[in-house]
C-alpha cells in the first residue's frame, strides 16, 4: 500500500491510454497539486505531455487541434460546467476525460450532450482524489476544517470524497471505527458508511479470504491529541516542516539569508530525491553524519572532475557530468536545509525548549516545570512562538492544578507582546477525553494502562527529546495487537467486530495529522503492518495554532473563565 | 520402491505419482485407482463417489486443495497489489447518451448539406433569378405568419425587415442572421475541392444552420489539417521508436564483453554506439527544427515547441548519452585472454583425462589386437577427436575456423550437422552486418549448441568404435 505509487499508476494509465503523440494535461486547482506530488514536470515531458492547463483559470483561446487533451479534474459542479463549454467548442483534437472521484450519472449525461463534435474518446473515474505525501501518508489539504468545533460543510464533503477515493484506489471495503467521544469523527464515519453502502457496485470487491478480518478505517480527532503538533520534532521531514514549513513538497527559502538564487524554493520529493527518501525519518544527529558522508563523497568526485589533463579525462568528464551535476544539486539543497535547521536550533535554543516540552508532556512535576517555563517565557532569547507553545502545554497539563500558574505566565507573555489569547482558545479546543486521558487526571481505572505506564516509567528514558508518544501510536498498537477497542472506538453500522487484527489499516485524523504520527506509522509498517495515515492537512505548530483560532472562533468560553482577561485578541489581530 | 507418494494410506495423494514401473504420472491423480481426473474438483468428487470408505484421504485431499488455492490466490494478490487500482470505465454510458444525439445532429447536418449542394448547383448571378432559384430549392416560410423575430423577439416593420435562412427557410431579422460565403459553402459540400472563387457574396443563414454547418466543417478540417509540427513530431517518434530497443541491447553487449563472452565483439558495441549517437544527433536536429518553427510570441504553441525540445534534450541526455563508454580494446582482450586461458586449461585437463582413458582402451585393445583390425582405425578417430575436436565450443569463432577446414577435409563433409553449423555462421555474419544483435545472440547460442552436439557425437562415435572391440 503505497499512496504515491497508486497515484503514479493512475496517471501513467491515464497518459498511456491516450496513446502516442503530443498531449496536454488539463487540470483544476486541486488535481494540479495531486499531479505535482506524483511526478515532476520533466517526467511528464518524457511521457509526451507537453502542455499543462488549468480548466479554472488562465485559459487561452488558441486552438491546437493536433493535440490530445487529457482531462484530469475533480467532479465538481463548476468543473462540469467548464468542461461542457469546452466540449461545445473544442480546442483540442480529442479528449480523454478522467474524474478524480465518483461522478453522478446525470453529469455524464450533460457532458455527453455537449460533445457535439465527437471529440471525447473516453470518460473514466480514477480514484486519486488525495495528495500523496509519503508512501504511507496522504493529506487532503484542508487547512481549517472546523467551524465552532463542528465540521464546516465543505471540509466534510471533501473529506468524505478524499477517503472514499483512497479506499477505492486500494480496493478496501473497511470496517469503520471512530473515536466514540468525538462528534466530528462520528459524523465523518457515518457519511463514509453511507457512501459505501450507496456505491455498493463500486465497493463490491472480493471479500477477504474466509475468516480474515476486513480492513479497518480508523477515524480520530485532533482535539483528542492536541499535544503532538505542539512539540518540537527531531526527524528530518518533521523538522523541516516545523521550522521552514513544507507546502505540497515545496519549501520556501526566500526568507533565509545567504541562499543561492536557484534555491529560493526547493522541492522535497521522496520520489525524485533519493537522499531525502532515505532520510525522511532519520533524526537530526544521524542526518548530520549522513550529509557529511555525502559531502566527502561529493568532494572526492569534485576533485576528480577538476583534474582534466588528458583527452581521456575530458571524455570521462563529459560522460559523468550529468550525474555529477545532479549530485551537486542534491548536495547543495540538503546542505542549505540542514545548515538552516541547525542555525535555527541554536538560535531558538530548541534543545532546551524541547527537553522541557517533553517533560511537561510526559511527567507531572508541577513546581519545577512551572519554574522552568517561567524562566524561559521571560527570557528575551526565547522567541514568542516558542514561549506560547510552552505555556500552551503547561496550561493544558495543569488546567485543574490547585496552584495553576497559567495566568501569571500569560501576563508575562502579554508583556512581551505575545499572543496570550491563544491559550484560552486552546483550552476550549481540546476535547473532554483529551482532558481525561492525556494526562491521567482522572482516577486510573484501567489497570493494564496503569501497569504499562509504570513499566514505561521504570525503564527510563532513551532520549529526552523523543519521549512523548502520540495517541495514534498507542491506538495503533491496540489495533495491531488485536485488543478490543469497542468502548472507546465503536464500530460504524451493525458489522460484527473482529477480534483478530486487521491486515490493512487506514487512519484518518480529523483536524490534521503530523509528521510525528507518520513516523509512528512508518515504524509499524517496517514491522510488516500495512498502515496508511491521512489527515485533513499536515500540521506544524504554526498551522495548528491557526486551525485552533479558526475552529474556536465565536464559541463561548466554558473551560477558561478564569482567564477572562486574556479572552480577546489585542487590536489589529483576529 | 520407498516412495511416499504412491502409498495411499499416507494420504499425501496428488499431483505426482510414481508407479512401480517407475513411469511418471502427472495430473490430478486418484491415489487409489491412479486415474487422471484433470481438475481438483473432479478428483474430489471422484474420491467421494468411488472411494467413500477412505474418509481420511478425502479430508486430506480437501485440505490440500484449499491450501493450494489459498497459496495461489495469495501470490496473485501480492502480484496484483499495485495493479489493483483498476477504475471503472464510464465510456459506455457516455456513448449511449451521446450517440442518438449525434445521429440526430448528423442527419440534420446532412440534410442541410444536400440543400446547400442543390443551392450551389447552377446558381444564377442575377439577384432576382438567384432568389427564385433559392426559393425553388428550399421552401421559404411565409413571412406573414411570423410577427416577431424568433431569436430576438422584436417585431418586424419598415426598419426591421424580414430575412430568410437560405438553407432551412426560416425567418429572422437582419441582426440575427449570419452570412455563409460561397467559398465556405463549397468547401463544406466538397471538402477536397478548394477553389478560389472571386465571388465574395454568399447565403444568408440562420444561427442554428450556421452552427451545424460550421461544426461539420471544423471536424473535416481537423481531420485533414496537418500542421508541420505534427509531421516533424511523427518523425521524432519514429526515430525514438527505432532506437529504443538498441539502448538496452548496447548495455547488454557491454556487459557481456566485460564477462569475457565471445558472443559479441567489440566492433559490435562500437557500431551500435555509433548508431545510437547518430540517432541522438537526428533527434536533436528534429527537435531543433521544431523549435525553429515560427509561432507567435507567448502563444501556447511556442511553449509547446519549447517543451518538446526540452524533453528531447532530457531524453538524449538521460537515455542515449548516459550509456556506459566502450571498454578499452586491450582490457577486453585481457579479459578474453584470461577466459581463454581458463578454457584452455580446462581443455588440457579434459584432454589429459581422455588420453588416459584412451590409453586404457589402447591397453585393452592391444590385448585383443589379434581379434580385430578395426581397433586401429577406431584409435585414430579417437585420437583425432582428442586432438582436434576437443576445443570447448564457447571459446569463440577463432578456433572454429581451424576446426572447420579440418572437418571439411578430413571427416565427412556430408555430415548435416556441419552444414548446419556453416549455415548458422552465415546467418550470424548477416545479422551482425544488419546490426540485429538479438538475432546474433540466439544464433550464437544455436551455434554453440550445434558444436556441442557435434563434439558429443564425435566422442560417442569414438567410444562406440572402441566398444565392440571389447566384446
PDB file of C-alpha atoms in Angstrom, chain A residues 249-457:
ATOM      1  CA  UNK A 249       6.520  19.224  -1.221  1.00  0.00           C
ATOM      2  CA  UNK A 250       7.815  22.746  -1.581  1.00  0.00           C
ATOM      3  CA  UNK A 251       9.904  24.636   0.912  1.00  0.00           C
ATOM      4  CA  UNK A 252      10.154  28.380   0.635  1.00  0.00           C
ATOM      5  CA  UNK A 253      13.661  29.508   1.496  1.00  0.00           C
ATOM      6  CA  UNK A 254      13.353  33.061   0.261  1.00  0.00           C
ATOM      7  CA  UNK A 255      13.384  34.341   3.829  1.00  0.00           C
ATOM      8  CA  UNK A 256      16.633  32.565   4.622  1.00  0.00           C
ATOM      9  CA  UNK A 257      19.843  34.514   4.398  1.00  0.00           C
ATOM     10  CA  UNK A 258      22.645  33.561   2.096  1.00  0.00           C
ATOM     11  CA  UNK A 259      20.679  31.162  -0.056  1.00  0.00           C
ATOM     12  CA  UNK A 260      21.682  30.931  -3.719  1.00  0.00           C
ATOM     13  CA  UNK A 261      19.099  32.286  -6.121  1.00  0.00           C
ATOM     14  CA  UNK A 262      18.083  28.963  -7.626  1.00  0.00           C
ATOM     15  CA  UNK A 263      17.310  27.578  -4.175  1.00  0.00           C
ATOM     16  CA  UNK A 264      14.762  30.168  -3.141  1.00  0.00           C
ATOM     17  CA  UNK A 265      12.131  27.489  -3.437  1.00  0.00           C
ATOM     18  CA  UNK A 266      13.160  23.875  -3.231  1.00  0.00           C
ATOM     19  CA  UNK A 267      11.254  20.713  -3.920  1.00  0.00           C
ATOM     20  CA  UNK A 268      11.455  17.870  -1.439  1.00  0.00           C
ATOM     21  CA  UNK A 269      10.081  14.784  -3.096  1.00  0.00           C
ATOM     22  CA  UNK A 270      10.766  11.335  -1.769  1.00  0.00           C
ATOM     23  CA  UNK A 271      10.221  10.051  -5.304  1.00  0.00           C
ATOM     24  CA  UNK A 272      12.851  12.122  -7.044  1.00  0.00           C
ATOM     25  CA  UNK A 273      15.335  12.719  -4.269  1.00  0.00           C
ATOM     26  CA  UNK A 274      16.974   9.586  -3.004  1.00  0.00           C
ATOM     27  CA  UNK A 275      18.745  11.275  -0.179  1.00  0.00           C
ATOM     28  CA  UNK A 276      15.515  12.749   1.083  1.00  0.00           C
ATOM     29  CA  UNK A 277      13.650   9.465   0.726  1.00  0.00           C
ATOM     30  CA  UNK A 278      16.310   7.667   2.712  1.00  0.00           C
ATOM     31  CA  UNK A 279      16.398  10.207   5.483  1.00  0.00           C
ATOM     32  CA  UNK A 280      12.783  11.260   5.960  1.00  0.00           C
ATOM     33  CA  UNK A 281      12.699   9.662   9.365  1.00  0.00           C
ATOM     34  CA  UNK A 282      16.347   9.988  10.306  1.00  0.00           C
ATOM     35  CA  UNK A 283      16.900  12.089  13.390  1.00  0.00           C
ATOM     36  CA  UNK A 284      18.833  15.305  13.441  1.00  0.00           C
ATOM     37  CA  UNK A 285      22.042  13.725  14.724  1.00  0.00           C
ATOM     38  CA  UNK A 286      22.025  10.972  12.120  1.00  0.00           C
ATOM     39  CA  UNK A 287      21.317  13.301   9.296  1.00  0.00           C
ATOM     40  CA  UNK A 288      24.293  15.480  10.087  1.00  0.00           C
ATOM     41  CA  UNK A 289      26.505  12.410   9.857  1.00  0.00           C
ATOM     42  CA  UNK A 290      24.887  11.260   6.628  1.00  0.00           C
ATOM     43  CA  UNK A 291      25.285  14.583   4.948  1.00  0.00           C
ATOM     44  CA  UNK A 292      28.914  14.625   6.000  1.00  0.00           C
ATOM     45  CA  UNK A 293      29.468  11.305   4.272  1.00  0.00           C
ATOM     46  CA  UNK A 294      27.680  12.616   1.231  1.00  0.00           C
ATOM     47  CA  UNK A 295      29.792  15.766   1.275  1.00  0.00           C
ATOM     48  CA  UNK A 296      33.013  13.762   1.402  1.00  0.00           C
ATOM     49  CA  UNK A 297      31.902  11.601  -1.467  1.00  0.00           C
ATOM     50  CA  UNK A 298      30.927  14.639  -3.418  1.00  0.00           C
ATOM     51  CA  UNK A 299      34.198  16.383  -2.752  1.00  0.00           C
ATOM     52  CA  UNK A 300      36.078  13.360  -3.942  1.00  0.00           C
ATOM     53  CA  UNK A 301      34.076  13.412  -7.135  1.00  0.00           C
ATOM     54  CA  UNK A 302      34.515  17.142  -7.472  1.00  0.00           C
ATOM     55  CA  UNK A 303      38.236  16.679  -7.057  1.00  0.00           C
ATOM     56  CA  UNK A 304      38.238  14.069  -9.800  1.00  0.00           C
ATOM     57  CA  UNK A 305      36.329  16.447 -12.006  1.00  0.00           C
ATOM     58  CA  UNK A 306      38.927  19.130 -11.545  1.00  0.00           C
ATOM     59  CA  UNK A 307      41.905  17.289 -12.852  1.00  0.00           C
ATOM     60  CA  UNK A 308      41.354  17.260 -16.537  1.00  0.00           C
ATOM     61  CA  UNK A 309      44.680  16.748 -18.151  1.00  0.00           C
ATOM     62  CA  UNK A 310      44.319  14.321 -20.945  1.00  0.00           C
ATOM     63  CA  UNK A 311      41.738  13.819 -23.635  1.00  0.00           C
ATOM     64  CA  UNK A 312      40.591  10.765 -21.730  1.00  0.00           C
ATOM     65  CA  UNK A 313      39.895  12.801 -18.606  1.00  0.00           C
ATOM     66  CA  UNK A 314      37.919  15.191 -20.703  1.00  0.00           C
ATOM     67  CA  UNK A 315      35.883  12.354 -22.170  1.00  0.00           C
ATOM     68  CA  UNK A 316      35.200  10.984 -18.721  1.00  0.00           C
ATOM     69  CA  UNK A 317      34.199  14.402 -17.541  1.00  0.00           C
ATOM     70  CA  UNK A 318      31.685  14.837 -20.316  1.00  0.00           C
ATOM     71  CA  UNK A 319      30.258  11.419 -19.716  1.00  0.00           C
ATOM     72  CA  UNK A 320      29.874  11.669 -15.978  1.00  0.00           C
ATOM     73  CA  UNK A 321      28.937  15.325 -15.915  1.00  0.00           C
ATOM     74  CA  UNK A 322      25.142  14.889 -15.831  1.00  0.00           C
ATOM     75  CA  UNK A 323      25.341  12.608 -12.796  1.00  0.00           C
ATOM     76  CA  UNK A 324      27.800  14.970 -11.199  1.00  0.00           C
ATOM     77  CA  UNK A 325      25.542  17.894 -11.809  1.00  0.00           C
ATOM     78  CA  UNK A 326      22.577  16.024 -10.334  1.00  0.00           C
ATOM     79  CA  UNK A 327      24.559  15.048  -7.292  1.00  0.00           C
ATOM     80  CA  UNK A 328      25.812  18.553  -6.754  1.00  0.00           C
ATOM     81  CA  UNK A 329      22.217  19.798  -6.869  1.00  0.00           C
ATOM     82  CA  UNK A 330      21.154  17.340  -4.188  1.00  0.00           C
ATOM     83  CA  UNK A 331      24.158  18.054  -2.001  1.00  0.00           C
ATOM     84  CA  UNK A 332      23.686  21.810  -2.137  1.00  0.00           C
ATOM     85  CA  UNK A 333      19.980  21.555  -1.475  1.00  0.00           C
ATOM     86  CA  UNK A 334      20.284  19.428   1.632  1.00  0.00           C
ATOM     87  CA  UNK A 335      23.319  21.276   2.855  1.00  0.00           C
ATOM     88  CA  UNK A 336      21.391  24.523   2.725  1.00  0.00           C
ATOM     89  CA  UNK A 337      18.450  22.923   4.504  1.00  0.00           C
ATOM     90  CA  UNK A 338      20.469  21.302   7.230  1.00  0.00           C
ATOM     91  CA  UNK A 339      22.615  24.303   7.925  1.00  0.00           C
ATOM     92  CA  UNK A 340      19.491  26.413   8.206  1.00  0.00           C
ATOM     93  CA  UNK A 341      17.942  23.856  10.552  1.00  0.00           C
ATOM     94  CA  UNK A 342      20.941  23.769  12.823  1.00  0.00           C
ATOM     95  CA  UNK A 343      21.144  27.558  12.777  1.00  0.00           C
ATOM     96  CA  UNK A 344      17.534  27.742  13.907  1.00  0.00           C
ATOM     97  CA  UNK A 345      18.049  25.066  16.541  1.00  0.00           C
ATOM     98  CA  UNK A 346      20.851  27.093  18.043  1.00  0.00           C
ATOM     99  CA  UNK A 347      19.169  30.462  17.708  1.00  0.00           C
ATOM    100  CA  UNK A 348      15.868  29.388  19.187  1.00  0.00           C
ATOM    101  CA  UNK A 349      17.545  27.247  21.868  1.00  0.00           C
ATOM    102  CA  UNK A 350      15.419  24.379  20.724  1.00  0.00           C
ATOM    103  CA  UNK A 351      17.241  21.701  22.689  1.00  0.00           C
ATOM    104  CA  UNK A 352      16.389  23.358  25.964  1.00  0.00           C
ATOM    105  CA  UNK A 353      12.813  24.051  24.901  1.00  0.00           C
ATOM    106  CA  UNK A 354      12.279  20.595  23.507  1.00  0.00           C
ATOM    107  CA  UNK A 355      13.507  18.981  26.701  1.00  0.00           C
ATOM    108  CA  UNK A 356      11.040  20.965  28.784  1.00  0.00           C
ATOM    109  CA  UNK A 357       8.222  20.298  26.314  1.00  0.00           C
ATOM    110  CA  UNK A 358       8.810  16.592  26.585  1.00  0.00           C
ATOM    111  CA  UNK A 359       8.995  16.810  30.373  1.00  0.00           C
ATOM    112  CA  UNK A 360       5.625  18.556  30.531  1.00  0.00           C
ATOM    113  CA  UNK A 361       4.096  16.124  28.079  1.00  0.00           C
ATOM    114  CA  UNK A 362       5.292  13.019  29.860  1.00  0.00           C
ATOM    115  CA  UNK A 363       5.763  13.692  33.551  1.00  0.00           C
ATOM    116  CA  UNK A 364       3.903  15.521  36.262  1.00  0.00           C
ATOM    117  CA  UNK A 365       6.170  17.719  38.330  1.00  0.00           C
ATOM    118  CA  UNK A 366       4.332  20.959  38.729  1.00  0.00           C
ATOM    119  CA  UNK A 367       6.553  23.248  40.704  1.00  0.00           C
ATOM    120  CA  UNK A 368       9.805  22.517  38.887  1.00  0.00           C
ATOM    121  CA  UNK A 369       8.175  22.719  35.486  1.00  0.00           C
ATOM    122  CA  UNK A 370       6.411  25.963  36.335  1.00  0.00           C
ATOM    123  CA  UNK A 371       9.718  27.445  37.384  1.00  0.00           C
ATOM    124  CA  UNK A 372      11.378  26.414  34.166  1.00  0.00           C
ATOM    125  CA  UNK A 373       8.520  27.636  31.991  1.00  0.00           C
ATOM    126  CA  UNK A 374       8.550  30.958  33.827  1.00  0.00           C
ATOM    127  CA  UNK A 375      12.243  31.329  33.294  1.00  0.00           C
ATOM    128  CA  UNK A 376      12.046  30.560  29.588  1.00  0.00           C
ATOM    129  CA  UNK A 377       8.966  32.682  28.934  1.00  0.00           C
ATOM    130  CA  UNK A 378      10.591  35.744  30.380  1.00  0.00           C
ATOM    131  CA  UNK A 379      13.880  35.008  28.602  1.00  0.00           C
ATOM    132  CA  UNK A 380      14.320  37.504  25.789  1.00  0.00           C
ATOM    133  CA  UNK A 381      16.271  34.971  23.754  1.00  0.00           C
ATOM    134  CA  UNK A 382      13.308  32.627  23.528  1.00  0.00           C
ATOM    135  CA  UNK A 383      11.049  33.764  20.713  1.00  0.00           C
ATOM    136  CA  UNK A 384       7.375  34.421  21.334  1.00  0.00           C
ATOM    137  CA  UNK A 385       6.160  31.450  19.374  1.00  0.00           C
ATOM    138  CA  UNK A 386       8.164  29.006  21.460  1.00  0.00           C
ATOM    139  CA  UNK A 387       7.123  30.763  24.669  1.00  0.00           C
ATOM    140  CA  UNK A 388       3.492  30.438  23.621  1.00  0.00           C
ATOM    141  CA  UNK A 389       3.942  26.758  22.898  1.00  0.00           C
ATOM    142  CA  UNK A 390       5.380  26.136  26.339  1.00  0.00           C
ATOM    143  CA  UNK A 391       2.511  27.963  28.005  1.00  0.00           C
ATOM    144  CA  UNK A 392       0.003  26.042  25.899  1.00  0.00           C
ATOM    145  CA  UNK A 393       1.462  22.737  27.009  1.00  0.00           C
ATOM    146  CA  UNK A 394       1.664  23.851  30.608  1.00  0.00           C
ATOM    147  CA  UNK A 395      -1.861  25.235  30.678  1.00  0.00           C
ATOM    148  CA  UNK A 396      -3.301  22.019  29.275  1.00  0.00           C
ATOM    149  CA  UNK A 397      -1.424  19.815  31.682  1.00  0.00           C
ATOM    150  CA  UNK A 398      -2.115  21.791  34.840  1.00  0.00           C
ATOM    151  CA  UNK A 399      -5.509  23.202  33.983  1.00  0.00           C
ATOM    152  CA  UNK A 400      -7.044  21.705  37.115  1.00  0.00           C
ATOM    153  CA  UNK A 401      -3.976  22.066  39.312  1.00  0.00           C
ATOM    154  CA  UNK A 402      -4.570  23.906  42.581  1.00  0.00           C
ATOM    155  CA  UNK A 403      -1.646  26.261  42.061  1.00  0.00           C
ATOM    156  CA  UNK A 404      -2.083  26.628  38.341  1.00  0.00           C
ATOM    157  CA  UNK A 405       0.145  29.436  37.178  1.00  0.00           C
ATOM    158  CA  UNK A 406      -1.242  29.919  33.703  1.00  0.00           C
ATOM    159  CA  UNK A 407      -2.469  33.469  34.201  1.00  0.00           C
ATOM    160  CA  UNK A 408       0.860  34.558  35.576  1.00  0.00           C
ATOM    161  CA  UNK A 409       2.612  33.093  32.581  1.00  0.00           C
ATOM    162  CA  UNK A 410       0.157  34.714  30.223  1.00  0.00           C
ATOM    163  CA  UNK A 411       0.812  38.095  31.765  1.00  0.00           C
ATOM    164  CA  UNK A 412       4.485  37.641  31.217  1.00  0.00           C
ATOM    165  CA  UNK A 413       3.801  36.659  27.630  1.00  0.00           C
ATOM    166  CA  UNK A 414       1.471  39.586  27.084  1.00  0.00           C
ATOM    167  CA  UNK A 415       4.094  41.949  28.468  1.00  0.00           C
ATOM    168  CA  UNK A 416       6.490  40.702  25.830  1.00  0.00           C
ATOM    169  CA  UNK A 417       3.789  41.212  23.172  1.00  0.00           C
ATOM    170  CA  UNK A 418       2.885  37.573  22.673  1.00  0.00           C
ATOM    171  CA  UNK A 419      -0.487  36.218  21.600  1.00  0.00           C
ATOM    172  CA  UNK A 420      -1.798  35.324  25.040  1.00  0.00           C
ATOM    173  CA  UNK A 421      -5.366  34.992  23.763  1.00  0.00           C
ATOM    174  CA  UNK A 422      -4.479  31.724  22.042  1.00  0.00           C
ATOM    175  CA  UNK A 423      -4.279  29.892  25.359  1.00  0.00           C
ATOM    176  CA  UNK A 424      -7.950  30.175  26.411  1.00  0.00           C
ATOM    177  CA  UNK A 425      -8.910  29.176  22.872  1.00  0.00           C
ATOM    178  CA  UNK A 426      -6.752  26.108  23.165  1.00  0.00           C
ATOM    179  CA  UNK A 427      -8.414  25.164  26.423  1.00  0.00           C
ATOM    180  CA  UNK A 428     -11.749  25.360  24.646  1.00  0.00           C
ATOM    181  CA  UNK A 429     -10.454  23.412  21.682  1.00  0.00           C
ATOM    182  CA  UNK A 430      -9.241  20.291  23.437  1.00  0.00           C
ATOM    183  CA  UNK A 431     -11.821  17.591  23.939  1.00  0.00           C
ATOM    184  CA  UNK A 432     -13.058  16.116  27.184  1.00  0.00           C
ATOM    185  CA  UNK A 433     -11.319  12.867  26.523  1.00  0.00           C
ATOM    186  CA  UNK A 434      -8.037  14.687  25.956  1.00  0.00           C
ATOM    187  CA  UNK A 435      -8.540  16.315  29.356  1.00  0.00           C
ATOM    188  CA  UNK A 436      -9.176  12.986  30.981  1.00  0.00           C
ATOM    189  CA  UNK A 437      -6.821  10.653  29.228  1.00  0.00           C
ATOM    190  CA  UNK A 438      -3.881  12.646  28.037  1.00  0.00           C
ATOM    191  CA  UNK A 439      -2.502  13.471  31.451  1.00  0.00           C
ATOM    192  CA  UNK A 440      -4.236  10.803  33.505  1.00  0.00           C
ATOM    193  CA  UNK A 441      -6.016  13.395  35.591  1.00  0.00           C
ATOM    194  CA  UNK A 442      -8.905  11.040  36.040  1.00  0.00           C
ATOM    195  CA  UNK A 443      -8.558   8.197  38.532  1.00  0.00           C
ATOM    196  CA  UNK A 444      -6.963   5.437  36.604  1.00  0.00           C
ATOM    197  CA  UNK A 445      -9.403   2.594  36.316  1.00  0.00           C
ATOM    198  CA  UNK A 446      -7.639   0.853  33.500  1.00  0.00           C
ATOM    199  CA  UNK A 447      -5.278  -1.497  35.281  1.00  0.00           C
ATOM    200  CA  UNK A 448      -3.458  -2.528  32.117  1.00  0.00           C
ATOM    201  CA  UNK A 449      -2.689   1.024  31.195  1.00  0.00           C
ATOM    202  CA  UNK A 450      -1.547   1.781  34.681  1.00  0.00           C
ATOM    203  CA  UNK A 451       0.949  -1.040  34.734  1.00  0.00           C
ATOM    204  CA  UNK A 452       2.148  -0.152  31.295  1.00  0.00           C
ATOM    205  CA  UNK A 453       2.749   3.409  32.359  1.00  0.00           C
ATOM    206  CA  UNK A 454       4.588   2.158  35.400  1.00  0.00           C
ATOM    207  CA  UNK A 455       6.807  -0.074  33.319  1.00  0.00           C
ATOM    208  CA  UNK A 456       7.494   2.809  30.990  1.00  0.00           C
ATOM    209  CA  UNK A 457       8.490   4.892  33.960  1.00  0.00           C
TER     210      UNK A 457
END
